[in-house]
mmCIF file of C-alpha atoms in Angstrom:
data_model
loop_
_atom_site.group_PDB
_atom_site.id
_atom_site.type_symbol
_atom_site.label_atom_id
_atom_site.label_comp_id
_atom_site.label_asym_id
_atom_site.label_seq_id
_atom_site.Cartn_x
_atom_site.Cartn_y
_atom_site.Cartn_z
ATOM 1 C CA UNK A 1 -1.719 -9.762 5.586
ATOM 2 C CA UNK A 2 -2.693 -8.952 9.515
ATOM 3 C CA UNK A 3 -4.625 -11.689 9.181
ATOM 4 C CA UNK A 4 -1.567 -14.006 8.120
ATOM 5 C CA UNK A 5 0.533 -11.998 11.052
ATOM 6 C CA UNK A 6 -1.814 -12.481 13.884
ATOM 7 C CA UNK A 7 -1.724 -16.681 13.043
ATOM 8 C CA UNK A 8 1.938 -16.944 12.600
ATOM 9 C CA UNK A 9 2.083 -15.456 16.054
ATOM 10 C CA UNK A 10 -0.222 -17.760 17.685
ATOM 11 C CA UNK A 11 1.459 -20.366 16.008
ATOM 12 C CA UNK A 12 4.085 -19.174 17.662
ATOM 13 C CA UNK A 13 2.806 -18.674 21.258
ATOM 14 C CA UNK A 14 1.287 -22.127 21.039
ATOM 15 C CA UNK A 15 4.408 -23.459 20.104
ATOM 16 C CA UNK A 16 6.353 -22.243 23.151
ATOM 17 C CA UNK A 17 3.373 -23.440 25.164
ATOM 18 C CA UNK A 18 3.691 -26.999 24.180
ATOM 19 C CA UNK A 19 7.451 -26.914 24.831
ATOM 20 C CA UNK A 20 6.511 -25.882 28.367
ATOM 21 C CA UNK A 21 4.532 -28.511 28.675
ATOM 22 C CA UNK A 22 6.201 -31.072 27.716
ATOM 23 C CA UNK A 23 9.266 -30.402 29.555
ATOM 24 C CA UNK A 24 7.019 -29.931 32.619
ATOM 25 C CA UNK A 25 6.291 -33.837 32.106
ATOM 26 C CA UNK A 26 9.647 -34.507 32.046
ATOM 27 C CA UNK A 27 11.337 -32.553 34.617
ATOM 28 C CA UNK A 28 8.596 -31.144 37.194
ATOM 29 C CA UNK A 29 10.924 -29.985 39.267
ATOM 30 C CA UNK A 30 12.019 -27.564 36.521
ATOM 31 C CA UNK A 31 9.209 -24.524 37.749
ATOM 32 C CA UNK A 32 7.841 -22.912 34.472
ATOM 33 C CA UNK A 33 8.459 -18.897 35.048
ATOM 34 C CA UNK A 34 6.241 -16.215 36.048
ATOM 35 C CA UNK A 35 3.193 -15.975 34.302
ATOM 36 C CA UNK A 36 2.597 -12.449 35.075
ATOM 37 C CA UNK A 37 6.011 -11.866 33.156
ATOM 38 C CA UNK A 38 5.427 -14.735 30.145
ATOM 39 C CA UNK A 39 2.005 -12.120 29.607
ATOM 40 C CA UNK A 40 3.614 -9.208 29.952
ATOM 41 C CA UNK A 41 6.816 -9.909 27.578
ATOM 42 C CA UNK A 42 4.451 -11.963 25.140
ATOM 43 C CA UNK A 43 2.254 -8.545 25.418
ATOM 44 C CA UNK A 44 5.039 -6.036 24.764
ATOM 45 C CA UNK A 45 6.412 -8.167 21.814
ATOM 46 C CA UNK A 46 2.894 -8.492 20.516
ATOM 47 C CA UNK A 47 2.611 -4.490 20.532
ATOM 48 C CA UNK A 48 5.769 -3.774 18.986
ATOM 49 C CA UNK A 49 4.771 -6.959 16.532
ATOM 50 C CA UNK A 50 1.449 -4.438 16.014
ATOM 51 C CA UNK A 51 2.641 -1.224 15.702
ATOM 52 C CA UNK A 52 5.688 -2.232 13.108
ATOM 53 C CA UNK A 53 2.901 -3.721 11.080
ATOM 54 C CA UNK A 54 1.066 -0.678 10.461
ATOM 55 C CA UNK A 55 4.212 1.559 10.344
ATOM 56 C CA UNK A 56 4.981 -0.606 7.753
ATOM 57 C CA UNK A 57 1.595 -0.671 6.037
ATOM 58 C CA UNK A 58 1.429 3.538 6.006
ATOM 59 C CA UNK A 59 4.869 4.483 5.504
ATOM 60 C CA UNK A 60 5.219 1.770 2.376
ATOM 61 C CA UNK A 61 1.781 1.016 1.534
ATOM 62 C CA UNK A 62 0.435 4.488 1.838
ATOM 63 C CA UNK A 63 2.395 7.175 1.761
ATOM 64 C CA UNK A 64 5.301 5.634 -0.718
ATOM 65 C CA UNK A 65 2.585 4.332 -2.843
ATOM 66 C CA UNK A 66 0.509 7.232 -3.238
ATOM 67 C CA UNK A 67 3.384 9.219 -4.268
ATOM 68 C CA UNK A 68 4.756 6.676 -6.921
ATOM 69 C CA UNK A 69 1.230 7.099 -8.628
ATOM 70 C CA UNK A 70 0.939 10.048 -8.824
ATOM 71 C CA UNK A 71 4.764 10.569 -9.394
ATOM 72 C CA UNK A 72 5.333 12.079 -13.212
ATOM 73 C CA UNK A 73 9.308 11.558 -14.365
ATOM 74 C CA UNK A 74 10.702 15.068 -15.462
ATOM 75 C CA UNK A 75 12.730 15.294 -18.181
ATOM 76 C CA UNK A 76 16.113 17.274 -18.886
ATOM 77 C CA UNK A 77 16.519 19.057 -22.024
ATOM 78 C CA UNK A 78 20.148 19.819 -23.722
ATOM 79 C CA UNK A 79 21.245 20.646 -27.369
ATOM 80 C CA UNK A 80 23.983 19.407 -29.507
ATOM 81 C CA UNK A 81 25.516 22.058 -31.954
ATOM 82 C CA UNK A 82 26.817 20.041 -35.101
ATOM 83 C CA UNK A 83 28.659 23.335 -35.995
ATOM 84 C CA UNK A 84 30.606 21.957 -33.257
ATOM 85 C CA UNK A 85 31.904 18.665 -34.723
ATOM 86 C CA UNK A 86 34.585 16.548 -32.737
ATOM 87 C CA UNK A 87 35.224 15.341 -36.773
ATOM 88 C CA UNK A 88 39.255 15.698 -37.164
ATOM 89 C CA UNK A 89 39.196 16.171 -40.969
ATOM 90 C CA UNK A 90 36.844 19.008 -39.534
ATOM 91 C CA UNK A 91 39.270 22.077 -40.021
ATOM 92 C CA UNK A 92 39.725 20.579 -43.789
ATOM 93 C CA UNK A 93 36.532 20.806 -45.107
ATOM 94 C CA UNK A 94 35.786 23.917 -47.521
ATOM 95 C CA UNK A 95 33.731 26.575 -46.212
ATOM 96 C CA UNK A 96 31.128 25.542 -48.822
ATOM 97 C CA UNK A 97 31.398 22.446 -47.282
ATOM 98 C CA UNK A 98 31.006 23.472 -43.554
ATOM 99 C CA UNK A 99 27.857 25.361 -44.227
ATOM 100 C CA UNK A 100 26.324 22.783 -46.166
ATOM 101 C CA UNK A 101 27.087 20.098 -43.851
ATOM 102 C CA UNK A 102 26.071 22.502 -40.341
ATOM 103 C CA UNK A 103 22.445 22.351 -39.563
ATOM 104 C CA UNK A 104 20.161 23.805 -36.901
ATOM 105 C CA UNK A 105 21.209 22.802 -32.888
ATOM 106 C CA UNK A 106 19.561 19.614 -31.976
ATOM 107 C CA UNK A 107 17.139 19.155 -28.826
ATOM 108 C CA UNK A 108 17.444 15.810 -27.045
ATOM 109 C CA UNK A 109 15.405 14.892 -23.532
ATOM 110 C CA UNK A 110 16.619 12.330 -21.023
ATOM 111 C CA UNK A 111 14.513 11.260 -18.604
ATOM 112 C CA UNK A 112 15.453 11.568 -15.206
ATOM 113 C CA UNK A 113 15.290 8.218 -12.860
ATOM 114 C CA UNK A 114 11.792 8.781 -11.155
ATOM 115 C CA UNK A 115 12.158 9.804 -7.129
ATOM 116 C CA UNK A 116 9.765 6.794 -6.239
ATOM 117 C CA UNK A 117 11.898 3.909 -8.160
ATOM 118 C CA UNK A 118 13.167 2.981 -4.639
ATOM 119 C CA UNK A 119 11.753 3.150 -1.212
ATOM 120 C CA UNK A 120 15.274 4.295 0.092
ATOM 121 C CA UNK A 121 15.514 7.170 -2.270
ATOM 122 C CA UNK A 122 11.388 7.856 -1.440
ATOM 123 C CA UNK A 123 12.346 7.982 2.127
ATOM 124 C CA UNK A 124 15.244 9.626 1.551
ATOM 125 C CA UNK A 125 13.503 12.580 -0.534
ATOM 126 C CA UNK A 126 11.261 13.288 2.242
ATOM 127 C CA UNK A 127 13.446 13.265 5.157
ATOM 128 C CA UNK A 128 15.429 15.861 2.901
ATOM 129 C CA UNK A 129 12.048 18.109 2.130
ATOM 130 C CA UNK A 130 9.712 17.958 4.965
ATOM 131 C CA UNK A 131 11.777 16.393 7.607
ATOM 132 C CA UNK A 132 12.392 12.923 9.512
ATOM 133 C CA UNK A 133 8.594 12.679 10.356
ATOM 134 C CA UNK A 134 7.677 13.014 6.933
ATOM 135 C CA UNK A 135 7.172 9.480 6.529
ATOM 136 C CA UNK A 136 4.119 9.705 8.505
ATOM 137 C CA UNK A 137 2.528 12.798 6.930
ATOM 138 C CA UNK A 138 -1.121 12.770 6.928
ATOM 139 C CA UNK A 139 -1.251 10.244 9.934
ATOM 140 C CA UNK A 140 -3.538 12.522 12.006
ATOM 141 C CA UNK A 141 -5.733 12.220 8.631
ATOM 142 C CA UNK A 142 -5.934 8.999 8.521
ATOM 143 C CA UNK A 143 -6.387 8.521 12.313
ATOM 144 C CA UNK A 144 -9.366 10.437 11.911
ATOM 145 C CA UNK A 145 -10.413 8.583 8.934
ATOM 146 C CA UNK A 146 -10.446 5.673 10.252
ATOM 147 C CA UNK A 147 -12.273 6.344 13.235
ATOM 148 C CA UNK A 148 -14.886 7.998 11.525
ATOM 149 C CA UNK A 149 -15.349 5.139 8.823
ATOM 150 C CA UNK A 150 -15.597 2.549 12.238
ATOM 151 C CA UNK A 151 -18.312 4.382 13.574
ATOM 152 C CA UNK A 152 -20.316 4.871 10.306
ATOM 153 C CA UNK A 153 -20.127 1.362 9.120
ATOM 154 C CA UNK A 154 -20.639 0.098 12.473
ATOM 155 C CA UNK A 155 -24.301 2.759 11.974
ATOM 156 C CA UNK A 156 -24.824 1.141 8.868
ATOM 157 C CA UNK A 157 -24.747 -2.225 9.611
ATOM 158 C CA UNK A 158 -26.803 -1.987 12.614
ATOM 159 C CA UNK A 159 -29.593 -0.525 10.321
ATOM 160 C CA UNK A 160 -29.105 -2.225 6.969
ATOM 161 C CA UNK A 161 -27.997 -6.079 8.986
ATOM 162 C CA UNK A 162 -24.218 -7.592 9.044
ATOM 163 C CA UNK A 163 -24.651 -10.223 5.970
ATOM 164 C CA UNK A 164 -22.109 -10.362 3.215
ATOM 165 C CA UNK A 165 -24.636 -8.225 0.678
ATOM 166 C CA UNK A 166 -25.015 -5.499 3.337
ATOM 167 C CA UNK A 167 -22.021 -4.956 4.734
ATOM 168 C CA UNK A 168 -20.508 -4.840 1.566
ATOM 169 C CA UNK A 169 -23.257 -2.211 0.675
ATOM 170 C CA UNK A 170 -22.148 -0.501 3.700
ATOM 171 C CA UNK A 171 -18.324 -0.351 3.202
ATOM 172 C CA UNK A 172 -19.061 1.520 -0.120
ATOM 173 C CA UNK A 173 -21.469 3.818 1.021
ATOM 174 C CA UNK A 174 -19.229 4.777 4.150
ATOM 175 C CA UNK A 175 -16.096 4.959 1.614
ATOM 176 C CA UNK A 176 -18.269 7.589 -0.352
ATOM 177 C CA UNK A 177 -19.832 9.346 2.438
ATOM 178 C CA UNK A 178 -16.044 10.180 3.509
ATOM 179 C CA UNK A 179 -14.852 11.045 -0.196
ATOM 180 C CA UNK A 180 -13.692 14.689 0.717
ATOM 181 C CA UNK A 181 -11.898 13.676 4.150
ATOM 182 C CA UNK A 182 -9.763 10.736 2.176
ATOM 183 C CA UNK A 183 -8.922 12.958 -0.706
ATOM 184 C CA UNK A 184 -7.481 15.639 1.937
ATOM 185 C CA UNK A 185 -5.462 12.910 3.090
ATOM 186 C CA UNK A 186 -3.943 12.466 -0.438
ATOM 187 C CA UNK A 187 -3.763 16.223 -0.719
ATOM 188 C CA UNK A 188 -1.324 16.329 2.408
ATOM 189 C CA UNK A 189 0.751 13.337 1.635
ATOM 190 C CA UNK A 190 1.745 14.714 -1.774
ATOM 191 C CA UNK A 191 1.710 18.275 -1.005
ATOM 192 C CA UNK A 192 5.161 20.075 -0.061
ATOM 193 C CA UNK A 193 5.267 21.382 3.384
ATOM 194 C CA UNK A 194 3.444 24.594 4.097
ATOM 195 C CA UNK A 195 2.327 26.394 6.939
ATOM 196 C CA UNK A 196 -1.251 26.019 6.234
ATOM 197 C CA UNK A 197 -2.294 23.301 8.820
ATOM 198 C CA UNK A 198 -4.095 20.632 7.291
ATOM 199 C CA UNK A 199 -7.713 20.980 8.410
ATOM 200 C CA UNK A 200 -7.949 24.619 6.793
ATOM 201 C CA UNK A 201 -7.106 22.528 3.660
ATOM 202 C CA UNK A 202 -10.965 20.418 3.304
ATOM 203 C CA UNK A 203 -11.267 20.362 -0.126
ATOM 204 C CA UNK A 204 -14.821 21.813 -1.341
ATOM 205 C CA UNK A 205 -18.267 19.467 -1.485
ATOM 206 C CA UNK A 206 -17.816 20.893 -5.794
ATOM 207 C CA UNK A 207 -14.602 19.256 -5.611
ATOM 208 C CA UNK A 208 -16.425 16.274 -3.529
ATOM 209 C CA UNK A 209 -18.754 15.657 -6.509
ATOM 210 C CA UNK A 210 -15.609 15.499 -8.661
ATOM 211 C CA UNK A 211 -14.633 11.911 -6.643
ATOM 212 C CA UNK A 212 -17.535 10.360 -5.880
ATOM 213 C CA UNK A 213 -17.853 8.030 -8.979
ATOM 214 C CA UNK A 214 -13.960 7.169 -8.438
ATOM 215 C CA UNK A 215 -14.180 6.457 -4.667
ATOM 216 C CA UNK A 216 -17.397 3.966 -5.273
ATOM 217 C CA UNK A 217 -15.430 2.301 -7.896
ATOM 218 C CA UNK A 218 -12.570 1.960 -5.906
ATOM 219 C CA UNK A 219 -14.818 0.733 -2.645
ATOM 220 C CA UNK A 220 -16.411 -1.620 -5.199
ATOM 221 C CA UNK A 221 -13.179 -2.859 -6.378
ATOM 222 C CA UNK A 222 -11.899 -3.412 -2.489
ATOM 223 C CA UNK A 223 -14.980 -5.543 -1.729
ATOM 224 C CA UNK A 224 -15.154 -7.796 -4.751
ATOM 225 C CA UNK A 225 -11.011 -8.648 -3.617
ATOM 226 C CA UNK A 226 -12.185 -9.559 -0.279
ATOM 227 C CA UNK A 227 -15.626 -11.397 -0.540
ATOM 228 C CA UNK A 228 -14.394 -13.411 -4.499
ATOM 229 C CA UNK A 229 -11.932 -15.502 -2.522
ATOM 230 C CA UNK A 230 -14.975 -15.775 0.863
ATOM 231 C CA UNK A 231 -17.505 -16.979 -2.044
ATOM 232 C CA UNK A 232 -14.862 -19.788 -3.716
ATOM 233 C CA UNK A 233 -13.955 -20.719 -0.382
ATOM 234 C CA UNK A 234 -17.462 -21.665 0.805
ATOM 235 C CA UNK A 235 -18.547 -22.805 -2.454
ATOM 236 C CA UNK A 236 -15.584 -25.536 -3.088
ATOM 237 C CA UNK A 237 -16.771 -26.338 0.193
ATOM 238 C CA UNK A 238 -13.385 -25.844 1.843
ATOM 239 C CA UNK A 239 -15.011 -24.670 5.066
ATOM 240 C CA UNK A 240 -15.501 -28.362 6.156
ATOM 241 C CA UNK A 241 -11.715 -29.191 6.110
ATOM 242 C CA UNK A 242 -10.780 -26.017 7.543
ATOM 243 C CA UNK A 243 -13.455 -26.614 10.868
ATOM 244 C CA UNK A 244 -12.019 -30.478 10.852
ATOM 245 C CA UNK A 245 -8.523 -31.225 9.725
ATOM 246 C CA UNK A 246 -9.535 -34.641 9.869
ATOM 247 C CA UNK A 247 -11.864 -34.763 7.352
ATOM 248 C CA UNK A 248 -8.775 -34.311 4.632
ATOM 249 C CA UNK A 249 -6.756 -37.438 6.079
ATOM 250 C CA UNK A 250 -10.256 -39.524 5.106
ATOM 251 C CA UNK A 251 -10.085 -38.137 1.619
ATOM 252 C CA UNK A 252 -8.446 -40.228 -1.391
ATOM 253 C CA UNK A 253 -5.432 -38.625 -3.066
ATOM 254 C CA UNK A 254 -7.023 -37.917 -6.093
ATOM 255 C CA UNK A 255 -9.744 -35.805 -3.931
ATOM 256 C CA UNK A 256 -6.826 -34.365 -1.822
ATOM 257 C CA UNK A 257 -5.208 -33.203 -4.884
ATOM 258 C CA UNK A 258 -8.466 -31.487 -6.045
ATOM 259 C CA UNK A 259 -9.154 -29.696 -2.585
ATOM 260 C CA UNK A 260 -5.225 -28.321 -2.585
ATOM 261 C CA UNK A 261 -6.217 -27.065 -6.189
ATOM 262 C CA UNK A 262 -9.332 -25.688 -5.194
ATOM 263 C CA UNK A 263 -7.444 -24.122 -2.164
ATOM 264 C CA UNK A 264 -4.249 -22.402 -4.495
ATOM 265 C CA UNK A 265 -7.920 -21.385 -6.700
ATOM 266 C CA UNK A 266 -8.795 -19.411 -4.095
ATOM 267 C CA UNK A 267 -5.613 -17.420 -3.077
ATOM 268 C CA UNK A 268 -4.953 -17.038 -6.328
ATOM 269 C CA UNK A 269 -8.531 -15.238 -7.089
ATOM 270 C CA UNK A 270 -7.433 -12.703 -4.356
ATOM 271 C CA UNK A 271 -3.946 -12.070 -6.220
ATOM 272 C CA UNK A 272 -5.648 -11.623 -9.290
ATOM 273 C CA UNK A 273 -8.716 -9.135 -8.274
ATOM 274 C CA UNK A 274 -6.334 -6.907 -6.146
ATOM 275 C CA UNK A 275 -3.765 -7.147 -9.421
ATOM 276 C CA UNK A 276 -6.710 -6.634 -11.896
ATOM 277 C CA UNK A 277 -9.121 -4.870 -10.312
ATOM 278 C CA UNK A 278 -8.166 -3.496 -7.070
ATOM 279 C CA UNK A 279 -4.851 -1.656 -7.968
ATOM 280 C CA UNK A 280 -6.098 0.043 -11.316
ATOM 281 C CA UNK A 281 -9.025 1.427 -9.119
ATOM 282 C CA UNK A 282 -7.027 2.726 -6.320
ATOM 283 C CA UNK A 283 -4.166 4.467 -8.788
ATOM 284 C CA UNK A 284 -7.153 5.938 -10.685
ATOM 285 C CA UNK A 285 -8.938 7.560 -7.447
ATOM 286 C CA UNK A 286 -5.570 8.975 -6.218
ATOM 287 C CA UNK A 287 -5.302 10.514 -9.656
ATOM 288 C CA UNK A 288 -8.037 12.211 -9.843
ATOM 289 C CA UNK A 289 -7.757 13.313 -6.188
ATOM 290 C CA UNK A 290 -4.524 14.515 -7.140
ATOM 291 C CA UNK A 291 -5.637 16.482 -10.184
ATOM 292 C CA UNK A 292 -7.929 18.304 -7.550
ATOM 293 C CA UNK A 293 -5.015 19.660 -5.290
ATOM 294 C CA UNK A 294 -4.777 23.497 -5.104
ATOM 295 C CA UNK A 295 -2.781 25.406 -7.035
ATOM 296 C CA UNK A 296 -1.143 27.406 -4.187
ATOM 297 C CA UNK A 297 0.152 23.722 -3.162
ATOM 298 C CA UNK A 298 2.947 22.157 -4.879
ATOM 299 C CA UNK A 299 3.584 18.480 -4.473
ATOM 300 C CA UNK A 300 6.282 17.085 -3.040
ATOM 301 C CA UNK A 301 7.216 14.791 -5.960
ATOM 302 C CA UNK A 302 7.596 16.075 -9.702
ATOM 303 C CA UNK A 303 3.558 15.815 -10.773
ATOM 304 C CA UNK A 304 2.183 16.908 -13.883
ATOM 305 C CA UNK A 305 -0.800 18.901 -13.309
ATOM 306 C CA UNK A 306 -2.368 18.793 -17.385
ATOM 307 C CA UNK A 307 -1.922 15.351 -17.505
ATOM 308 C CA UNK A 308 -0.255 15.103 -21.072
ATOM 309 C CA UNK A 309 -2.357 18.160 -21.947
ATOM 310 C CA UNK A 310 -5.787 16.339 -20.988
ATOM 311 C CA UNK A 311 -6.657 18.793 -18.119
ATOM 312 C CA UNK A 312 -6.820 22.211 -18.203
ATOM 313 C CA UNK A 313 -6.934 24.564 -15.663
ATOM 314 C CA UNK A 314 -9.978 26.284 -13.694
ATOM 315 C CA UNK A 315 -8.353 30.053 -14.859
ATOM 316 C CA UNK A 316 -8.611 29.163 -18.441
ATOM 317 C CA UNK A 317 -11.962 27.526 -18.162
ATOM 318 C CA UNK A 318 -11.043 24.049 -17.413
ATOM 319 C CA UNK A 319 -12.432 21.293 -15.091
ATOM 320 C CA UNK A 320 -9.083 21.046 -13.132
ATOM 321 C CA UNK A 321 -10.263 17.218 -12.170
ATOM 322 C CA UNK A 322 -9.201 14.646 -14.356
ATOM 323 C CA UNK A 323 -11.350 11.977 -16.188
ATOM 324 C CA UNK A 324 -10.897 8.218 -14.586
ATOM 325 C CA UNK A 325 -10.041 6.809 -18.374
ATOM 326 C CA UNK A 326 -7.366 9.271 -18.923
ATOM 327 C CA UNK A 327 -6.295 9.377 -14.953
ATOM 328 C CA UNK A 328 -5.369 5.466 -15.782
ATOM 329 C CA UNK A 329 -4.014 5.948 -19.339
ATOM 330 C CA UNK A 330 -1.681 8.874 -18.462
ATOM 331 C CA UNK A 331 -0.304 6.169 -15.797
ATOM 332 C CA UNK A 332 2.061 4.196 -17.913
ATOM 333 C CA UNK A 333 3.932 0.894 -18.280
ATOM 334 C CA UNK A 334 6.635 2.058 -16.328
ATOM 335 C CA UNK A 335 5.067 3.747 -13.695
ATOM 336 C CA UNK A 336 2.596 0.236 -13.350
ATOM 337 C CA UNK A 337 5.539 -1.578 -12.788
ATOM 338 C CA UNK A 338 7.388 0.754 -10.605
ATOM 339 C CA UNK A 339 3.986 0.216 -8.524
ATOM 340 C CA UNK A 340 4.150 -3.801 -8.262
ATOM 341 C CA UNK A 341 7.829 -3.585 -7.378
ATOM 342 C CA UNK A 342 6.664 -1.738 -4.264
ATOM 343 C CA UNK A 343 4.063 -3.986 -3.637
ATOM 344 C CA UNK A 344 6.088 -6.657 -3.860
ATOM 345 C CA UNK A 345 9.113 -5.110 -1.411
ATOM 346 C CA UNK A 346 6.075 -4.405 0.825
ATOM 347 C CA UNK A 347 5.282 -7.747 1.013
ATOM 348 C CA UNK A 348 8.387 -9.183 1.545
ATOM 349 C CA UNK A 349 9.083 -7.167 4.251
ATOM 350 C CA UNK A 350 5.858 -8.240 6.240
ATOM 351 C CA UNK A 351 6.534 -11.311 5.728
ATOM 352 C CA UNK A 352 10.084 -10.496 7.469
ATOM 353 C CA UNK A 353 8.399 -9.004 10.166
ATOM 354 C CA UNK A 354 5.757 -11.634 10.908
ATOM 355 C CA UNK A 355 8.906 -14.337 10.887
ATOM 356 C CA UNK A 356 10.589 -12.223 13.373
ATOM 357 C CA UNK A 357 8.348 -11.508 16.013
ATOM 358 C CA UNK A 358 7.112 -15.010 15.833
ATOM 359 C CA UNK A 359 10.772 -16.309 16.577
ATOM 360 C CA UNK A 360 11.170 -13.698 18.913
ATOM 361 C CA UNK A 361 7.979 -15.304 21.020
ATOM 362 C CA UNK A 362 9.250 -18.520 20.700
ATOM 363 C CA UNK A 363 12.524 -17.600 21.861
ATOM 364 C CA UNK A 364 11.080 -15.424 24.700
ATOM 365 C CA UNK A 365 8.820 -18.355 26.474
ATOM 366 C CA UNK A 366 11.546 -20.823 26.115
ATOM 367 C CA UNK A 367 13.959 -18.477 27.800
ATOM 368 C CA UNK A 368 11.468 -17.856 30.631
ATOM 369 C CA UNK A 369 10.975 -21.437 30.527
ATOM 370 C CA UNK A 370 15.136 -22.158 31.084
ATOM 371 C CA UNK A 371 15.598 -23.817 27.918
ATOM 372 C CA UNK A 372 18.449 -21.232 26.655
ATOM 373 C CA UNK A 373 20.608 -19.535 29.158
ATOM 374 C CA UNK A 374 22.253 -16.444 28.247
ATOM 375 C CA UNK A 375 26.432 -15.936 29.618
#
């Protein structure tokens, strides 16, 4: 998706450009405006074009998701007394009649709508809880994270070479190696607020062991979505038309036809290993990092610890972690589903963003330019 971003923006900067220069050629006595200021506004823009981008991508994409899958719906309980009866011929019956006819109170359970069905009522939850930074719990995790997983993959490249094989190889060692420090992240994005700080919170290398299966899986999973759509790409040979445009004007239409199939092929095998693959790995690791969490922690969101009565805990003998089949099964229909709504709002909304900012550059270098004046 930053990838998508980052070319709608040059598009966008190139764009202006052109404008520039063609009005040069027709008016040169129309001075184009200060370059130091054309960088410096296109700069700004860029960083705010950057930094909404990732809010975007950890408030919605990580912290909002994480909690919707690991979210369990509670459930209110009432009884209904048919002693009670709302009958009118009620107060006629015979009181043979009214104790054969009463029965034993009746339990019903309604499910409550789930705190993760929206990302305004997500948002809103945690604001309410934990307070109006909230939103960003767990970023000095995942700072740290990320830093750390640069400089070991960048280690294991160097050693182990920067092909396709190896650096794959590399991503999933490096996710594993790091198992413990990305489960504490999920461990303070679903835990309510304490006064623990988060670094005396590193879960245990027994709990470590737990995850280790689930994280390669899920690292697996996160390099077979980026590298299935690399391998179609090269091997429809679509790297040819992308390096020369013109290449694709030569072609017949029957051949231009086949190279726009082969090129919807290829997004589409990127939809579908995220949707198939990707996603059911990444809701089962969180899961099972989830079923990990300390009991002097609650969560933030309504979570159910036994998992349907699959997990039982360490004090009565238990594992406390829960197994990756019934970490996926436990995660049903309409929790799935709750899950690709966000995805979908998430994606929407970068695409928003992206059409924004590169409207906003446009409209910045032709106002430096003098093509709109402001009154």
């Amino acid at each position: 998706m930053s990838g998508i971003a980052h070319h709608l923006l040059k598009r966008g900067i190139d764009a202006g450009r052109e404008s520039y220069r063609s009005n040069s050629q027709a008016s040169d006595d129309k001075p184009f405006g200060n370059p130091h200021a054309v960088a410096a506004t296109l700069g700004i823009t860029a960083l705010l074009w950057f930094l909404a981008m990732n809010a975007i991508h950890y408030v919605y994409g990580g912290v909002v998701a994480t909690l919707t899958m690991i979210e369990t719906p509670t459930a209110t309980a009432f009884t209904v007394d048919p002693a009670q009866s709302d009958e009118v011929d009620a107060p006629l019956l015979s009181g043979d009649e009214k104790k054969s006819s009463s029965t034993e109170p009746e339990l019903f359970y309604v499910k409550t709508k789930p705190i993760t069905s929206k990302i305004r009522t997500t948002i809103k939850h945690l604001v309410a809880v934990a307070g109006p930074w909230s939103r960003f719990r767990g970023l000095q995790v995942a700072v740290l994270y990320h830093f750390v997983h640069h400089m070991i993959f960048q280690l294991l490249t160097a050693l182990i070479g920067h092909r396709m094989i190896p650096q794959s190889l590399a991503a999933v060692a490096t996710a594993v190696i790091l198992c413990r420090l990305q489960m504490l992240w999920n461990h303070v994005v679903i835990s309510a607020p304490s006064e623990k700080k988060w670094y005396r919170c590193f879960p245990t290398i027994e709990q470590g062991k737990k995850i280790i299966l689930p994280t390669a899986v899920w690292a697996i999973a996160e390099q077979a979505t980026i590298y299935v759509p690399i391998t179609l790409f090269y091997a429809f040979n679509l790297d040819a038309y992308a390096q020369n445009p013109q290449n694709f004007g030569n072609l017949s239409e029957m051949q231009q036809k086949s190279i726009m199939l082969a090129s919807l092929a290829v997004m589409m095998s990127g939809l579908v290993t995220a949707a198939l693959i990707t996603v059911p790995a990444s809701v089962t690791l969180n899961r099972v990092q989830a079923s990990l969490l300390s009991e002097e922690h609650d969560t933030i969101v309504p979570f159910d610890r036994t998992f349907g009565g699959r997990v039982q805990p360490a004090v009565v003998g238990g594992t406390c972690a829960v197994s990756m089949l019934d970490a996926w099964k436990t995660f049903d229909w309409a929790a799935r589903l709750r899950l690709i709504g966000l995805y979908a709002k998430i994606f929407a909304i970068q695409i928003s963003t992206c059409i924004f900012f590169v409207a906003l550059a446009v409209f910045e270098v032709r106002m430096i330019n003098g093509d709109y004046v402001l009154y």
